Tab-separated table of C-alpha atoms and ligand atoms in Angstrom:
chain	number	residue	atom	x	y	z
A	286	UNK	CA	35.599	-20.114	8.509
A	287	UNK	CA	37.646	-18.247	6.140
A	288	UNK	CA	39.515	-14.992	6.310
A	289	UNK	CA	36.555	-13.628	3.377
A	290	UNK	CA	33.523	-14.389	5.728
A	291	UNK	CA	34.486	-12.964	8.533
A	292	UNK	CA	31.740	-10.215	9.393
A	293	UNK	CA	32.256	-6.868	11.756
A	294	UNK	CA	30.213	-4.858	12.863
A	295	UNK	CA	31.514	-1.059	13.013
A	296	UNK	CA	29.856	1.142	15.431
A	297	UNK	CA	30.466	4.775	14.290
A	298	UNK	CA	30.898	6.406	10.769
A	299	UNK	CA	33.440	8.877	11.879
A	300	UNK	CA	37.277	8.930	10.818
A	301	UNK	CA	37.953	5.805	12.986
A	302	UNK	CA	34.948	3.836	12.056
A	303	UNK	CA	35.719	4.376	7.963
A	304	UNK	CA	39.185	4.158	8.482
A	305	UNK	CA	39.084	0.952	10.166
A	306	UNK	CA	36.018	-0.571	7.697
A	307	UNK	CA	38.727	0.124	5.453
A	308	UNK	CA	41.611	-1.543	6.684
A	309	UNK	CA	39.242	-4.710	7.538
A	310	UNK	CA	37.970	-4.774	4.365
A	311	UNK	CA	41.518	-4.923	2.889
A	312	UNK	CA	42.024	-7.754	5.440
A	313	UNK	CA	39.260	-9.714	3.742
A	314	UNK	CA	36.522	-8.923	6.164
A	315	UNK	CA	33.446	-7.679	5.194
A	316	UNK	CA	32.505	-4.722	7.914
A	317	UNK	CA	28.728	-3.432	8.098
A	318	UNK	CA	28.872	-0.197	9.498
A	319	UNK	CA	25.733	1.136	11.808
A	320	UNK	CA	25.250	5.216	12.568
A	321	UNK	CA	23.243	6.880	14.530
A	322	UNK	CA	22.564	9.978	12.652
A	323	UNK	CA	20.303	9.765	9.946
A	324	UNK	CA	22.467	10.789	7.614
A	325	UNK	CA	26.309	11.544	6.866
A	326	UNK	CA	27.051	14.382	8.331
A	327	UNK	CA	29.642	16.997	6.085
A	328	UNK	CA	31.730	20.077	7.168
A	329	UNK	CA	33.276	20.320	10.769
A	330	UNK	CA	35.738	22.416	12.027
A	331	UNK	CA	39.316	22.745	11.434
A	332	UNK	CA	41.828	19.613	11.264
A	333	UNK	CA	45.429	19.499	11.820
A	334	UNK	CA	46.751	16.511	10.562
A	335	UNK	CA	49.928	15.317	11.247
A	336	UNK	CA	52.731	13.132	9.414
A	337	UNK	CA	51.107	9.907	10.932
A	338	UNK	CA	47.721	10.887	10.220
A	339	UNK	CA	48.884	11.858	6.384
A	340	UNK	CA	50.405	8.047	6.151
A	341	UNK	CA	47.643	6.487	7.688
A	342	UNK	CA	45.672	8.268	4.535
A	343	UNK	CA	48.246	6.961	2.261
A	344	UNK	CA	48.078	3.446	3.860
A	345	UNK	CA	44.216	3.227	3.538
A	346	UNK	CA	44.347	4.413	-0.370
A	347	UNK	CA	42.834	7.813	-0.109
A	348	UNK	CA	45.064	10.139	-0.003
A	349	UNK	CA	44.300	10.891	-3.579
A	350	UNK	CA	40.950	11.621	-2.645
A	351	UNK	CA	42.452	14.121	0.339
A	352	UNK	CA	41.368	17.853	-0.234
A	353	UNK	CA	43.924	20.072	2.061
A	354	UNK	CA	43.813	23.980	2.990
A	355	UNK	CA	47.032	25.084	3.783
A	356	UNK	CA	46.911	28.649	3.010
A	357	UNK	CA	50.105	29.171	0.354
A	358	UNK	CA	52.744	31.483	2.507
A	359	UNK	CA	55.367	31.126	4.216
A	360	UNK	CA	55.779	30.016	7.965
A	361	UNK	CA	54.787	32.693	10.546
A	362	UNK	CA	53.208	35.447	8.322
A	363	UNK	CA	49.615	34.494	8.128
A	364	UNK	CA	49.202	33.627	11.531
A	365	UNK	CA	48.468	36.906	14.616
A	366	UNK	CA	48.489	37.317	18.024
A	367	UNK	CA	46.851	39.921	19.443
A	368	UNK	CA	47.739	41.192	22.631
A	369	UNK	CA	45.780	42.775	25.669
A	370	UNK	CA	45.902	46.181	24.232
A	371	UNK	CA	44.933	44.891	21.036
A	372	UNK	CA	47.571	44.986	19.112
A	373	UNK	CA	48.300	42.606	16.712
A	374	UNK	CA	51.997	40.360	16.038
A	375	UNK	CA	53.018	38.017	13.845
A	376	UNK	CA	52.870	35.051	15.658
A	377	UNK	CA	53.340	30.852	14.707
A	378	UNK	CA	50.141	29.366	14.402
A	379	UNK	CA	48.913	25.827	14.740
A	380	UNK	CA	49.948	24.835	10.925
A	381	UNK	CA	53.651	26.001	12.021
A	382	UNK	CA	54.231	23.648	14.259
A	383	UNK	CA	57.017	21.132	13.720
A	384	UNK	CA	55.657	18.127	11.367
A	385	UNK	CA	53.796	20.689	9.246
A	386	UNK	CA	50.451	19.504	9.711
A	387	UNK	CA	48.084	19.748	6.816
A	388	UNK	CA	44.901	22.166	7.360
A	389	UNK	CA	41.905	20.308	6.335
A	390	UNK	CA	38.175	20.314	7.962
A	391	UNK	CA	36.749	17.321	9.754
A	392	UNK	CA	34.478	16.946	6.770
A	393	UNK	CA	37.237	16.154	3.902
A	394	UNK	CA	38.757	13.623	5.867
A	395	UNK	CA	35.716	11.820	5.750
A	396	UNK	CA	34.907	12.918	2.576
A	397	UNK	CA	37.640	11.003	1.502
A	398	UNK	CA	36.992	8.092	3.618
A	399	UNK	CA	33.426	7.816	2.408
A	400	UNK	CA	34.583	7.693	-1.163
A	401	UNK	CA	36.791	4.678	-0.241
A	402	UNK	CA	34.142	3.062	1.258
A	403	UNK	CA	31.446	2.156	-1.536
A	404	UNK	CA	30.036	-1.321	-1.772
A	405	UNK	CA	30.566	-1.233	2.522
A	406	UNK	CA	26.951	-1.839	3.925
A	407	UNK	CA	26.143	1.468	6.001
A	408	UNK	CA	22.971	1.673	8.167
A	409	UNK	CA	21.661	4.741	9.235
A	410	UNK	CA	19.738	5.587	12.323
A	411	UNK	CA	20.799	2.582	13.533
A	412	UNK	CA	22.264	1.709	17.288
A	413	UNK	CA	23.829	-1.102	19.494
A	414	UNK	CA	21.704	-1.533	22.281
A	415	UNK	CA	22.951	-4.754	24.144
A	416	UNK	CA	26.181	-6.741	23.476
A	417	UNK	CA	26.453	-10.362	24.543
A	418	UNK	CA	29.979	-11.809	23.829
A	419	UNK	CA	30.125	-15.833	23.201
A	420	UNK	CA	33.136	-17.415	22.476
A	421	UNK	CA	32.631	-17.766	18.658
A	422	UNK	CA	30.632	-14.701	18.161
A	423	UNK	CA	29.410	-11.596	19.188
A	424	UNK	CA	25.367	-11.199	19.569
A	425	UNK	CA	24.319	-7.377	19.154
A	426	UNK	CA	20.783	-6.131	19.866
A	427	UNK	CA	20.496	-3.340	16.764
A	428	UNK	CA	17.673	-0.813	17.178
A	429	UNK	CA	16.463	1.830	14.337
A	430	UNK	CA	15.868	5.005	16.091
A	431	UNK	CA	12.589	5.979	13.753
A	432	UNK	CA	10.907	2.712	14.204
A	433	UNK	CA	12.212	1.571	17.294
A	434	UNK	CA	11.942	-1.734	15.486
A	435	UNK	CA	15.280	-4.113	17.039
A	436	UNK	CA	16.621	-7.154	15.935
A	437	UNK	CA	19.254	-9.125	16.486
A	438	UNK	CA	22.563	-10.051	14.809
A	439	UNK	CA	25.999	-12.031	15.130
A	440	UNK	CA	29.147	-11.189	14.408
A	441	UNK	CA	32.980	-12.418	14.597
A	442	UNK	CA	34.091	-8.020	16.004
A	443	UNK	CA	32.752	-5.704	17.453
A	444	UNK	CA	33.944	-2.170	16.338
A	445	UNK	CA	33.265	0.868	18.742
A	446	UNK	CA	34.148	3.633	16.902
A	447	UNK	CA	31.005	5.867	17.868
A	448	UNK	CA	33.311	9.068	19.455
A	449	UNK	CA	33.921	10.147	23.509
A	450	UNK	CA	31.240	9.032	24.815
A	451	UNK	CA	31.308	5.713	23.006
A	452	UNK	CA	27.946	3.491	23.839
A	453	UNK	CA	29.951	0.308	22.832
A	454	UNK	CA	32.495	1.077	25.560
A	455	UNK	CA	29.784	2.173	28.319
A	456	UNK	CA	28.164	-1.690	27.578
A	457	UNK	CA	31.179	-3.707	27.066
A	458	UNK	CA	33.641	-1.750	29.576
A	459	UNK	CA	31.506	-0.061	32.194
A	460	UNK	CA	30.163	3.565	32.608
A	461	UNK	CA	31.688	6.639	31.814
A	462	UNK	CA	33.089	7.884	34.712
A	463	UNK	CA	35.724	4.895	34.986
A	464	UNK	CA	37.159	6.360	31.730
A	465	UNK	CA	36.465	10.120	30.994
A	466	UNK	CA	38.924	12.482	32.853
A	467	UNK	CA	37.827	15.560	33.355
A	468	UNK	CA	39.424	18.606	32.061
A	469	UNK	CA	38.017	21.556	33.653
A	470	UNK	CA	37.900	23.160	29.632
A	471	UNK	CA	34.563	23.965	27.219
A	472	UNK	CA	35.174	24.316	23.671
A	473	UNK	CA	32.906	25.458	20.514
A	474	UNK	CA	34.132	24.969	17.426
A	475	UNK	CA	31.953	26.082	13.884
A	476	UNK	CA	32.310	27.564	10.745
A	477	UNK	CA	32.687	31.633	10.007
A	478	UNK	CA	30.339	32.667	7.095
A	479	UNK	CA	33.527	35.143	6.696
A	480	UNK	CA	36.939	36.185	7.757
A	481	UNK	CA	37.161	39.206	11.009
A	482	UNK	CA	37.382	42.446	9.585
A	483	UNK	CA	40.735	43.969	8.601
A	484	UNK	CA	42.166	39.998	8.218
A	485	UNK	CA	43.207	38.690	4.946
A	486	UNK	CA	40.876	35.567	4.023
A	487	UNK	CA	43.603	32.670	4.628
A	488	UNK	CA	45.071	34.862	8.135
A	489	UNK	CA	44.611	32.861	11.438
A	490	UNK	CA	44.193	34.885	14.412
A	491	UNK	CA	44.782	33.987	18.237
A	492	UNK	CA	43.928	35.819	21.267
A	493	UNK	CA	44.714	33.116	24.201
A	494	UNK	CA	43.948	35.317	27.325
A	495	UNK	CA	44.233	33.529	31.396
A	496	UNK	CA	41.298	31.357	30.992
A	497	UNK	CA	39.475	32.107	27.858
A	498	UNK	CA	40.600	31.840	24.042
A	499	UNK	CA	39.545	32.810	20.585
A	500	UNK	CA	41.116	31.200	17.826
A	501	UNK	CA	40.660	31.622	14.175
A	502	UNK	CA	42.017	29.300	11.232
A	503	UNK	CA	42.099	30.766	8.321
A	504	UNK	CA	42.098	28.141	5.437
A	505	UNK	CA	43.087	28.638	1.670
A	506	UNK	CA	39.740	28.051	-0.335
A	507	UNK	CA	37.053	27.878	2.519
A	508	UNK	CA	35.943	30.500	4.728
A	509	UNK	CA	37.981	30.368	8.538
A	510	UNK	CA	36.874	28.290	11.489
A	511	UNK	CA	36.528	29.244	14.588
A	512	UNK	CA	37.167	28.054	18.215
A	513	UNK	CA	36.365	29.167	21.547
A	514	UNK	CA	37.505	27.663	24.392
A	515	UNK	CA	37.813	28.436	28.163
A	516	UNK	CA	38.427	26.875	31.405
A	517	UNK	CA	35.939	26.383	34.123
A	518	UNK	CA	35.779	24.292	37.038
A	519	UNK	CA	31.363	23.604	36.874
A	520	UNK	CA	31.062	22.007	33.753
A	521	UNK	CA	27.803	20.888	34.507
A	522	UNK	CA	26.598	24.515	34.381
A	523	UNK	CA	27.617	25.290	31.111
A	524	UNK	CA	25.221	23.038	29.625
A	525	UNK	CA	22.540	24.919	31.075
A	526	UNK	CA	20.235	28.008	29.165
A	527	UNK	CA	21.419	30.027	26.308
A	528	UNK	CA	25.045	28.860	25.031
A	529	UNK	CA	25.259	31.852	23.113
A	530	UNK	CA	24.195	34.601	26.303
A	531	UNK	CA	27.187	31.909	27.829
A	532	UNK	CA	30.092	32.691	25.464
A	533	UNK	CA	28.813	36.054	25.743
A	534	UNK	CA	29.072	36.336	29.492
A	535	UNK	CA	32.353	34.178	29.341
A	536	UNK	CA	34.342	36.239	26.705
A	537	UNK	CA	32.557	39.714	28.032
A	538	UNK	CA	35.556	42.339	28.946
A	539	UNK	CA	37.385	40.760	25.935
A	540	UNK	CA	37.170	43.755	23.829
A	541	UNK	CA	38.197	43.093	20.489
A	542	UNK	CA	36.884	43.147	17.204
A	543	UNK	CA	37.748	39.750	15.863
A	544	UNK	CA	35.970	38.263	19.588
A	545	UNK	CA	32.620	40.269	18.572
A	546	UNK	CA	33.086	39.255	14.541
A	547	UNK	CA	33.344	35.236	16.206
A	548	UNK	CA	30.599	35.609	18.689
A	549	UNK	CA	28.308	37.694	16.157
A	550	UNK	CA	28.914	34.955	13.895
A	551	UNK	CA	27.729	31.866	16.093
A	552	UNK	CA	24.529	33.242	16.210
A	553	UNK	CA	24.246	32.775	12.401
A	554	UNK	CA	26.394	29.411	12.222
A	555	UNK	CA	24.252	26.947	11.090
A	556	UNK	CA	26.017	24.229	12.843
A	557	UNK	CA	28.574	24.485	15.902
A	558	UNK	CA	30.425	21.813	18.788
A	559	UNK	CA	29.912	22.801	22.058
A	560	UNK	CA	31.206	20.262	24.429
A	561	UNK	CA	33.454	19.754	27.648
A	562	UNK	CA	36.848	18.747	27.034
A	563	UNK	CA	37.621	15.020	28.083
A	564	UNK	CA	40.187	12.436	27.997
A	565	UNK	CA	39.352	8.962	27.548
A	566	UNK	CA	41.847	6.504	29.775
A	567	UNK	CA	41.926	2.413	29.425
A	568	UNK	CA	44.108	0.337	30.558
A	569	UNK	CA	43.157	-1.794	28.055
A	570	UNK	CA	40.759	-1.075	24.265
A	571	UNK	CA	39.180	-4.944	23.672
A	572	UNK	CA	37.895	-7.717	25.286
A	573	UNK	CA	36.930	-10.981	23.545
A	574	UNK	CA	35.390	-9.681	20.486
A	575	UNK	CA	34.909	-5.735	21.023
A	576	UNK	CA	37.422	-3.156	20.241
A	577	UNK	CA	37.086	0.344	20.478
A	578	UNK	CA	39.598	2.648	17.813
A	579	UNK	CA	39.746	6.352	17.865
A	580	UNK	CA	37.949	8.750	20.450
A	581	UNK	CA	35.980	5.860	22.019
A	582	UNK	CA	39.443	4.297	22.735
A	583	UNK	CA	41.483	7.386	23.596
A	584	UNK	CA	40.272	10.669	23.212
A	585	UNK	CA	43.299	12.421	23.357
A	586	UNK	CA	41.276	16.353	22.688
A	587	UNK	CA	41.027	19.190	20.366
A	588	UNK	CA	44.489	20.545	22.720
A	589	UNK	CA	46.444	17.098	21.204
A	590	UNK	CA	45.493	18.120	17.860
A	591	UNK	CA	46.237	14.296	17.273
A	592	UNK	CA	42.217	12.941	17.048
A	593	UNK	CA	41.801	13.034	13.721
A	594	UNK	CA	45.409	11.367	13.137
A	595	UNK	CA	45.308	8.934	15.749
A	596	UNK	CA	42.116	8.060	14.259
A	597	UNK	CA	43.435	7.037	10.867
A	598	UNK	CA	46.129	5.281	12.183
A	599	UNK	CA	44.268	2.788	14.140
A	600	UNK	CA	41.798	2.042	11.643
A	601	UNK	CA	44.818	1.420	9.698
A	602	UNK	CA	46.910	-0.389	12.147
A	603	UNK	CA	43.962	-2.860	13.082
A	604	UNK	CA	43.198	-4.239	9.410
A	605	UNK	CA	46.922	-4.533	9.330
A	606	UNK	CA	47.313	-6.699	12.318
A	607	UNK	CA	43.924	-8.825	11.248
A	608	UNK	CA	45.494	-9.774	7.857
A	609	UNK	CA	48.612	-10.243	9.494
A	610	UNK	CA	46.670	-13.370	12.121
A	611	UNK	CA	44.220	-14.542	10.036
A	612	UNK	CA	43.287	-16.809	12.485
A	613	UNK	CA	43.931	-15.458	15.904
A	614	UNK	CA	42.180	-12.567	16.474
A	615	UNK	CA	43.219	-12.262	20.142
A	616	UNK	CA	46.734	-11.645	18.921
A	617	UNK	CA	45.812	-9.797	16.336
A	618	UNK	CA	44.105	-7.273	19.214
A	619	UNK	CA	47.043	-7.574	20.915
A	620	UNK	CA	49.580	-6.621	18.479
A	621	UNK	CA	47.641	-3.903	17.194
A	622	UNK	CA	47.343	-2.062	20.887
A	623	UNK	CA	51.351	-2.964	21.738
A	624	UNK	CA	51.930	-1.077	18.070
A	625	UNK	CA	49.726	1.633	18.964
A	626	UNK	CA	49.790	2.212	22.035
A	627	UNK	CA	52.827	4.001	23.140
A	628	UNK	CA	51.923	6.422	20.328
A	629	UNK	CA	49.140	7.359	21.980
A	630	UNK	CA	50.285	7.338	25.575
A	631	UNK	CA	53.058	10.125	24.137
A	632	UNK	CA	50.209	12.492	22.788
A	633	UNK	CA	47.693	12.051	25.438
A	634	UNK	CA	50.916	13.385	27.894
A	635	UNK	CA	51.589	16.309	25.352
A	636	UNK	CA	48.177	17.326	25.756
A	637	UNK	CA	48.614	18.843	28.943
A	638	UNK	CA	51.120	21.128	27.255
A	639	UNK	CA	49.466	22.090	24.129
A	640	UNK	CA	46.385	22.638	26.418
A	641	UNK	CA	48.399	25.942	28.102
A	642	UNK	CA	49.356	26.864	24.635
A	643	UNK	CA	45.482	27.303	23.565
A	644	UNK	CA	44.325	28.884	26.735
A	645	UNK	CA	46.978	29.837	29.346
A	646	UNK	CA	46.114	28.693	33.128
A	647	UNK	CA	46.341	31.915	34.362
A	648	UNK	CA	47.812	35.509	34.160
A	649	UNK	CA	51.572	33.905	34.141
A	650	UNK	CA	50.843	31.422	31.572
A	651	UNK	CA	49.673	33.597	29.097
A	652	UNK	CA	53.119	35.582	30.179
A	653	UNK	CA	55.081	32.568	29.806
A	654	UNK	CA	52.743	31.260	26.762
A	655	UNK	CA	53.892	34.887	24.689
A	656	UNK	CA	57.574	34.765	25.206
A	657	UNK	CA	57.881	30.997	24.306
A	658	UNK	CA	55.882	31.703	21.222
A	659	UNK	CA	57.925	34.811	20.711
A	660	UNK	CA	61.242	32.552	20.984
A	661	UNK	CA	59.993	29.766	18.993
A	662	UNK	CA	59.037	32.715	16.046
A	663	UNK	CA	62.474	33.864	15.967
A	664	UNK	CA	63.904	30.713	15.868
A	665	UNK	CA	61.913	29.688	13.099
A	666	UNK	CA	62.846	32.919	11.582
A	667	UNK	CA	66.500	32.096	11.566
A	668	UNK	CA	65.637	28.242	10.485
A	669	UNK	CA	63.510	29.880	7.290
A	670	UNK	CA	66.187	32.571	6.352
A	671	UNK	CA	68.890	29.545	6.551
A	672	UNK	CA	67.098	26.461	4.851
A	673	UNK	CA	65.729	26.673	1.506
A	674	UNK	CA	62.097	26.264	2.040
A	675	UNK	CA	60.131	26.823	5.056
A	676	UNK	CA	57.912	24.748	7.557
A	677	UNK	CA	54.791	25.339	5.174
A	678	UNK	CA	57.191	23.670	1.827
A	679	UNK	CA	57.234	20.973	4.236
A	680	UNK	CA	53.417	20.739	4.986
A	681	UNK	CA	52.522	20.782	1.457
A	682	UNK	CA	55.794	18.385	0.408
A	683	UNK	CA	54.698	14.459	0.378
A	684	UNK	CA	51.802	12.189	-0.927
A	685	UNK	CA	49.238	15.049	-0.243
A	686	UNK	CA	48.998	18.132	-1.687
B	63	LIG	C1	37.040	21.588	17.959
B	63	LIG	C2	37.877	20.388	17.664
B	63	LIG	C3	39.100	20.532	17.034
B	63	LIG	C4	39.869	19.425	16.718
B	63	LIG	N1	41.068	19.595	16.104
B	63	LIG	C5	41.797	18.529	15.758
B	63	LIG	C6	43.049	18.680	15.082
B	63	LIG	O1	43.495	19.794	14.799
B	63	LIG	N2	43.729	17.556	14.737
B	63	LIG	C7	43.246	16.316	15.013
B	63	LIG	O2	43.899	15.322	14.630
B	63	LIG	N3	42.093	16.130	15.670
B	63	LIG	C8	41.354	17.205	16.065
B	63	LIG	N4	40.184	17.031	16.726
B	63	LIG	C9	39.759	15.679	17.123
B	63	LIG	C10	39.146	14.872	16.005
B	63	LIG	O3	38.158	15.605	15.321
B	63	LIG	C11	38.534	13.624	16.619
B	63	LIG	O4	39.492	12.998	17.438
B	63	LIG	C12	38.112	12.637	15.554
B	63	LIG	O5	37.201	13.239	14.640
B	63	LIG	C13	37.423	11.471	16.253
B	63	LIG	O6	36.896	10.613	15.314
B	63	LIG	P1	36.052	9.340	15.784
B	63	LIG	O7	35.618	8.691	14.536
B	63	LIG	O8	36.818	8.564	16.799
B	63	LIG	O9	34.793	9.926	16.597
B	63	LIG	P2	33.608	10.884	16.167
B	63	LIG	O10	34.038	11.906	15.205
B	63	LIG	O11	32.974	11.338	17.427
B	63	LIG	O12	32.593	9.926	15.379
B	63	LIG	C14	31.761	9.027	16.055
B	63	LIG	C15	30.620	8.628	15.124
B	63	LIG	O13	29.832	7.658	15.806
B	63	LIG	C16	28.477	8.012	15.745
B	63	LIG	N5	27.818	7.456	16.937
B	63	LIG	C17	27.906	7.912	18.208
B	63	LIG	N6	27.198	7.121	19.022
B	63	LIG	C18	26.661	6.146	18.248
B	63	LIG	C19	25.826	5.020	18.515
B	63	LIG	N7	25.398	4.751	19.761
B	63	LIG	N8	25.475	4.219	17.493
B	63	LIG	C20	25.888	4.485	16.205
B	63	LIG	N9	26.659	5.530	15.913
B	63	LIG	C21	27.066	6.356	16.916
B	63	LIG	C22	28.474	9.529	15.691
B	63	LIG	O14	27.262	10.055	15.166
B	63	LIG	C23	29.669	9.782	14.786
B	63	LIG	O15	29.317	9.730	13.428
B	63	LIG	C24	39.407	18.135	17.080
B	63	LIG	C25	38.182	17.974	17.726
B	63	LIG	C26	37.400	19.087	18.023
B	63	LIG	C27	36.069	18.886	18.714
């Protein structure tokens, strides 16, 4: 069989299923890509995306097709903290962090992808429900979710790219409690119709109290995202009744205008996330003919601000190592997790971190949180006054503008 009829099947038309159709169809395959919504779904919340992840774009041919939202200031002057008697700082926000990530929302990343993908076969409201692995193929019970008509079809991969809580991994690699780590942390993430009163349109604001944080990213030509997020040990709980009278209750004491302006607004959001906050851990991301790339693989979380990045780089970095063993897929899996994996390993660890920097612990972490963040501003501050060009030249410099 040659390299051009090679079919794969790509569960998942997220960032790591397009991204990887992409880099297999550069290898010569011909992916078909199966997703369970009904449609493609557009807008999202707000996307850091790193170096890697901006490479990864330029690898896969669309960075031209890229639309970022860094607001156009300098480093450290559009971003606020605001403090427990509600007053309000300069602070660094999450697009002054070293690497100068671009701002973008989930949406135009795949926006971009989607563009990229034309003449790929895409099924909608379509799922795996049973995987049978055979030593020249893989045989994959497909089920349309109006009909409930299923059928069945081979192929030489098996693509899980269909998120956290990945069905391709739950069949292939066992339930989800072997893999999911727990993280004691809620998030919901959605769209503000408009900025918090008194802001400027592009500011982002953070208020990161012991437990329980609001964030705002202000963007340059869309209206600012939001996030909420909080710790709590009984996730199950959170799930239950009203999520609104439950971000309510949670953030209640939190007296501040831009917390009412966020929670006034999810009532009118016509879309929002609300989800517990997981890793995903395995030893190991394929066996025989299934792979799993992106949050199916290794959810790293919203706190590694590396999803979306990670998720372009191993769509990437697995049609590179197919073209590069044509005929030997199993080292072709293999080289493309020894590449990757360390990567990952490094940003799942920084998590942790970064996960204290969004919402503090506890009283002394959000102590400790304010004067690192105060230290890290002045340093900055000197960097700025000292190089020509600041952090945000940097974010905007390169491929993608
Ligand atoms: C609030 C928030 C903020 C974030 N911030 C950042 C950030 O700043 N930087 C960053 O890099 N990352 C960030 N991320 C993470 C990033 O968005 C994700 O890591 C990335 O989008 C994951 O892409 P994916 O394609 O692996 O999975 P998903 O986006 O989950 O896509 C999975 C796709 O598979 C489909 N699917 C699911 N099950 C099935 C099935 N059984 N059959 C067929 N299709 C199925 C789904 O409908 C979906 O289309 C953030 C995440 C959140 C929630």
């Amino acid at each position: 069989m040659t390299a051009m009829q090679k079919r794969a099947l790509v569960v998942g038309l997220g960032i790591a299923g397009m991204s990887a159709a992409i880099g297999l169809r550069r290898a010569g395959w011909t992916p078909v890509i199966v997703e369970r919504a009904p449609e493609r779904r557009t807008g999202g919340y707000f996307v850091g995306l790193f170096p890697e992840g901006r490479q990864a774009a330029v690898d896969l041919g669309i960075a031209d097709h890229l639309h970022t939202r860094n607001p156009e200031r300098a480093a450290g002057t559009n971003a606020w903290s605001v403090d427990r008697r509600g007053r309000r700082r300069p602070a660094l926000g999450f697009l002054d962090q070293p690497g100068g990530p671009a701002a973008v929302l989930r949406g135009d990343i795949e926006a971009a992808l989607w563009q990229s993908i034309t003449g790929v076969e895409v099924r909608f409201a379509t799922t795996p429900v049973a995987i049978t692995e055979g030593p020249a193929e893989a045989q994959v019970l497909l089920e349309h979710a109006d009909t409930g008509g299923q059928y069945r079809e081979s192929f030489d991969l098996v693509i899980g790219a269909d998120g956290m809580r990945s069905s391709v991994r739950r069949m292939v690699f066992g339930p989800h409690e072997d893999h999911l780590t727990t993280w004691n942390a809620m998030i919901c993430a959605f769209q503000l119709k408009e900025q918090a009163p008194t802001y400027e349109a592009s500011d982002s604001i953070i208020i990161a109290r012991a437990k329980r944080a609001v964030w705002v990213f202000g963007l340059a030509d869309h209206a600012p995202t939001a996030l909420l997020t909080y710790r709590t040990t009984d996730i199950q709980e959170q799930f239950s009744g009203s999520r609104l009278e439950r971000l309510r209750a949670v953030f209640s004491g939190m007296d501040d205008p831009t917390v009412r302006h966020v929670l006034d607004s999810l009532e009118e959001a016509p879309d929002h996330v609300f989800d517990s906050v997981h890793q995903v851990r395995m030893p190991r991301w394929s066996t025989g003919r299934v792979v799993l790339v992106g949050d199916a693989a290794w959810c790293m979380n919203l706190y590694s601000g590396m999803g979306a990045t990670s998720s372009l780089r191993g769509g990437a970095a697995l049609g590179a190592a197919l073209q590069e063993h044509p005929d030997d897929l199993a080292a072709a899996l293999d080289a493309w997790e020894a590449g990757l994996r360390p990567f990952i390993t490094k940003h799942q660890r920084a998590a942790r971190l970064k996960q204290q920097m969004f919402v503090p612990s506890s009283r002394r972490a959000e102590a400790l949180r304010s004067v690192l963040v105060g230290l890290a501003r002045r340093v900055r501050g000197r960097q700025s006054a000292t190089e020509s060009g600041g952090p945000q030249d940097v974010a905007l410099s390169g491929t993608l503008r």
